[in-house]
Tab-separated table of C-alpha atoms in Angstrom:
chain	number	residue	atom	x	y	z
J	875	MET	CA	18.940	1.770	-6.765
J	876	THR	CA	16.601	2.157	-9.836
J	877	ARG	CA	18.196	1.084	-13.471
J	878	LEU	CA	17.213	3.783	-15.692
J	879	GLY	CA	16.362	2.817	-19.520
J	880	ASP	CA	17.711	4.487	-22.682
J	881	LEU	CA	15.398	6.749	-22.516
J	882	GLU	CA	15.200	7.106	-18.454
J	883	ARG	CA	19.225	7.688	-18.924
J	884	ALA	CA	19.010	10.880	-21.824
J	885	VAL	CA	16.609	12.800	-19.681
J	886	MET	CA	18.500	12.304	-16.562
J	887	ASP	CA	22.308	13.615	-19.268
J	888	VAL	CA	20.292	16.269	-20.474
J	889	LEU	CA	19.297	17.032	-16.151
J	890	TRP	CA	23.163	15.975	-14.606
J	891	ASP	CA	24.377	18.066	-17.497
J	892	SER	CA	22.668	21.495	-17.954
J	893	VAL	CA	20.457	22.390	-13.950
J	894	PRO	CA	23.397	22.434	-11.801
J	895	ALA	CA	21.913	21.851	-8.039
J	896	THR	CA	21.863	25.512	-7.199
J	897	SER	CA	19.534	26.238	-10.093
J	898	ASP	CA	16.248	26.428	-9.442
J	899	GLY	CA	15.878	23.552	-12.679
J	900	VAL	CA	14.384	23.188	-16.085
J	901	THR	CA	10.689	22.490	-17.437
J	902	VAL	CA	9.568	19.198	-19.763
J	903	ARG	CA	9.966	21.949	-22.315
J	904	GLU	CA	12.772	22.252	-22.306
J	905	VAL	CA	13.662	18.979	-21.762
J	906	ALA	CA	11.912	18.464	-24.551
J	907	ASP	CA	14.259	20.957	-26.606
J	908	ALA	CA	17.449	19.857	-24.873
J	909	LEU	CA	16.503	15.732	-26.974
J	910	ALA	CA	15.064	17.417	-30.565
J	911	GLY	CA	17.304	14.778	-32.207
J	912	ARG	CA	14.907	12.544	-30.749
J	913	GLU	CA	12.214	13.001	-32.428
J	914	LEU	CA	10.250	13.013	-28.889
J	915	ALA	CA	6.847	13.338	-27.868
J	916	TYR	CA	6.730	16.213	-25.595
J	917	THR	CA	3.441	13.747	-23.459
J	918	THR	CA	6.416	11.670	-24.057
J	919	VAL	CA	8.441	14.063	-22.065
J	920	MET	CA	6.355	14.805	-19.068
J	921	THR	CA	5.254	11.051	-19.090
J	922	VAL	CA	9.522	9.925	-17.698
J	923	LEU	CA	10.636	13.410	-16.079
J	924	ASP	CA	6.925	11.513	-13.865
J	925	ARG	CA	8.566	8.811	-13.458
J	926	LEU	CA	11.765	9.915	-12.841
J	927	ALA	CA	9.494	11.944	-9.853
J	928	GLY	CA	8.233	8.992	-8.502
J	929	LYS	CA	11.224	6.883	-8.792
J	930	GLY	CA	13.112	9.640	-6.741
J	931	MET	CA	15.069	10.314	-9.521
J	932	VAL	CA	14.496	14.065	-9.668
J	933	GLN	CA	12.540	16.106	-8.225
J	934	ARG	CA	10.145	19.084	-8.433
J	935	GLU	CA	8.424	22.448	-7.996
J	936	ARG	CA	5.180	24.057	-8.780
J	937	GLU	CA	6.190	27.589	-11.363
J	938	GLY	CA	3.148	28.579	-12.232
J	939	ARG	CA	0.926	25.570	-13.424
J	940	ALA	CA	4.646	24.156	-14.387
J	941	TRP	CA	6.548	21.787	-13.133
J	942	ARG	CA	10.685	22.053	-12.745
J	943	TYR	CA	12.664	19.262	-13.100
J	944	ARG	CA	16.224	18.967	-11.182
J	945	ALA	CA	18.632	15.523	-10.657
J	946	ALA	CA	17.854	14.452	-6.908
J	947	GLY	CA	21.800	13.165	-6.780
J	948	SER	CA	24.690	13.140	-9.041
J	949	ARG	CA	25.529	11.107	-11.879
J	950	GLU	CA	28.944	9.897	-9.882
J	951	ALA	CA	26.592	8.570	-6.686
J	952	HIS	CA	23.637	7.003	-9.275
J	953	ILE	CA	27.405	5.664	-11.188
J	954	ALA	CA	28.097	4.236	-7.544
J	955	GLN	CA	24.611	2.830	-6.661
J	956	LEU	CA	24.466	0.621	-9.530
J	957	MET	CA	28.274	-0.522	-9.440
J	958	LEU	CA	27.438	-1.164	-5.059
J	959	ASP	CA	24.630	-2.926	-5.989
J	960	ALA	CA	26.083	-5.356	-8.669
J	961	LEU	CA	28.605	-6.392	-5.675
J	962	ASP	CA	25.657	-7.547	-4.118
J	963	LEU	CA	24.333	-9.106	-6.947
J	964	GLY	CA	25.769	-12.793	-5.641
J	965	GLY	CA	28.228	-14.833	-5.920
J	966	SER	CA	31.234	-13.420	-3.955
J	967	ARG	CA	31.778	-9.378	-3.358
J	968	ASP	CA	35.531	-10.338	-3.381
J	969	ALA	CA	36.103	-11.924	-5.576
J	970	ALA	CA	33.835	-9.852	-8.448
J	971	LEU	CA	36.312	-6.791	-6.361
J	972	VAL	CA	39.638	-8.062	-7.562
J	973	ARG	CA	37.993	-8.417	-10.960
J	974	PHE	CA	37.097	-5.538	-11.435
J	975	ALA	CA	40.335	-3.599	-9.647
J	976	ARG	CA	42.220	-6.063	-12.698
J	977	SER	CA	40.558	-4.260	-15.252
J	978	VAL	CA	41.009	-0.778	-14.905
J	979	THR	CA	43.974	1.688	-16.040
J	980	GLY	CA	46.790	2.823	-14.271
J	981	THR	CA	44.976	6.200	-13.871
J	982	GLU	CA	42.192	4.640	-13.056
J	983	ALA	CA	44.429	1.811	-10.511
J	984	ASP	CA	46.173	5.380	-8.725
J	985	VAL	CA	42.287	7.442	-8.351
J	986	LEU	CA	41.449	3.991	-6.919
J	987	ARG	CA	44.694	3.674	-4.524
J	988	ALA	CA	43.898	7.987	-3.108
J	989	ALA	CA	40.287	7.449	-2.495
J	990	LEU	CA	40.940	4.331	-0.409
J	991	ALA	CA	43.827	6.012	1.535
J	992	SER	CA	41.686	9.793	1.614
J	993	GLU	CA	39.399	7.843	3.325
J	994	ALA	CA	40.726	5.442	5.152
J	995	ALA	CA	43.210	8.458	7.459
J	996	GLY	CA	38.490	9.785	7.961
J	997	GLY	CA	38.997	12.392	4.734
J	998	GLU	CA	37.308	13.629	1.873
J	999	PRO	CA	36.902	10.737	-0.228
J	1000	ALA	CA	39.384	12.604	-3.804
J	1001	ASP	CA	35.688	12.504	-6.505
J	1002	ARG	CA	35.340	15.504	-4.404
J	1003	GLY	CA	31.763	14.602	-4.309
J	1004	GLY	CA	32.113	14.444	-0.336
J	1005	ASP	CA	30.445	9.720	-2.218
J	1006	SER	CA	32.366	6.416	-0.310
J	1007	LEU	CA	33.543	3.887	-1.305
J	1008	THR	CA	32.690	2.085	1.184
J	1009	GLY	CA	29.027	2.981	1.041
J	1010	ARG	CA	27.679	6.613	2.067
J	1011	ILE	CA	26.457	7.164	-1.696
J	1012	GLU	CA	24.541	9.880	-2.192
J	1013	ALA	CA	20.387	8.307	-1.095
J	1014	PRO	CA	18.405	10.040	-4.156
J	1015	ALA	CA	15.603	12.877	-2.171
J	1016	THR	CA	12.541	11.294	-1.105
J	1017	ASP	CA	10.377	14.002	-0.797
J	1018	GLN	CA	7.598	14.950	-3.487
J	1019	VAL	CA	5.232	16.870	-4.407
J	1020	ALA	CA	1.484	16.005	-5.861
J	1021	ARG	CA	2.065	14.517	-10.073
J	1022	PRO	CA	1.351	16.831	-12.690
J	1023	THR	CA	-1.347	16.497	-14.631
J	1024	ALA	CA	-1.594	17.057	-17.575
J	1025	ALA	CA	-3.720	20.861	-18.165
J	1026	ASP	CA	-1.456	21.540	-15.659
J	1027	GLU	CA	1.875	20.263	-17.647
J	1028	ALA	CA	-0.403	21.849	-20.507
J	1029	ALA	CA	0.794	25.366	-18.417
J	1030	ASP	CA	4.476	24.182	-19.765
J	1031	ARG	CA	3.895	24.238	-23.321
């Protein structure tokens, strides 16, 4: 799973927070406007979105001369995959899970118990996102279209 840098995470947060999965996505300009407090150049946002597309984190579609971007997977799926990757770093996976379980709050433990019970019963996990605690994490889509050029993106400005 791809770990995200600070700026990549900020861009993904814009996509996860403001773009419904059913929408056509947003343009580079719309993402740049949402990150206005960071005073980023348009080309910086364009580069970050291009790199995220290369990593399979975002999907993009051509709309005229511009591109529209949307997250390839949910925030929850990304976080779950990061957690699974952390478990694979070495050492005892069981010991890491036990230590994690001991660190969660009572409410979080209840959520985990309910998800595990639902999984054991063969049902949909309690998170409503369809992710499983056993590793069937929603993978980012890897379908990509050609990379935009600076001239293509200029039309989006």
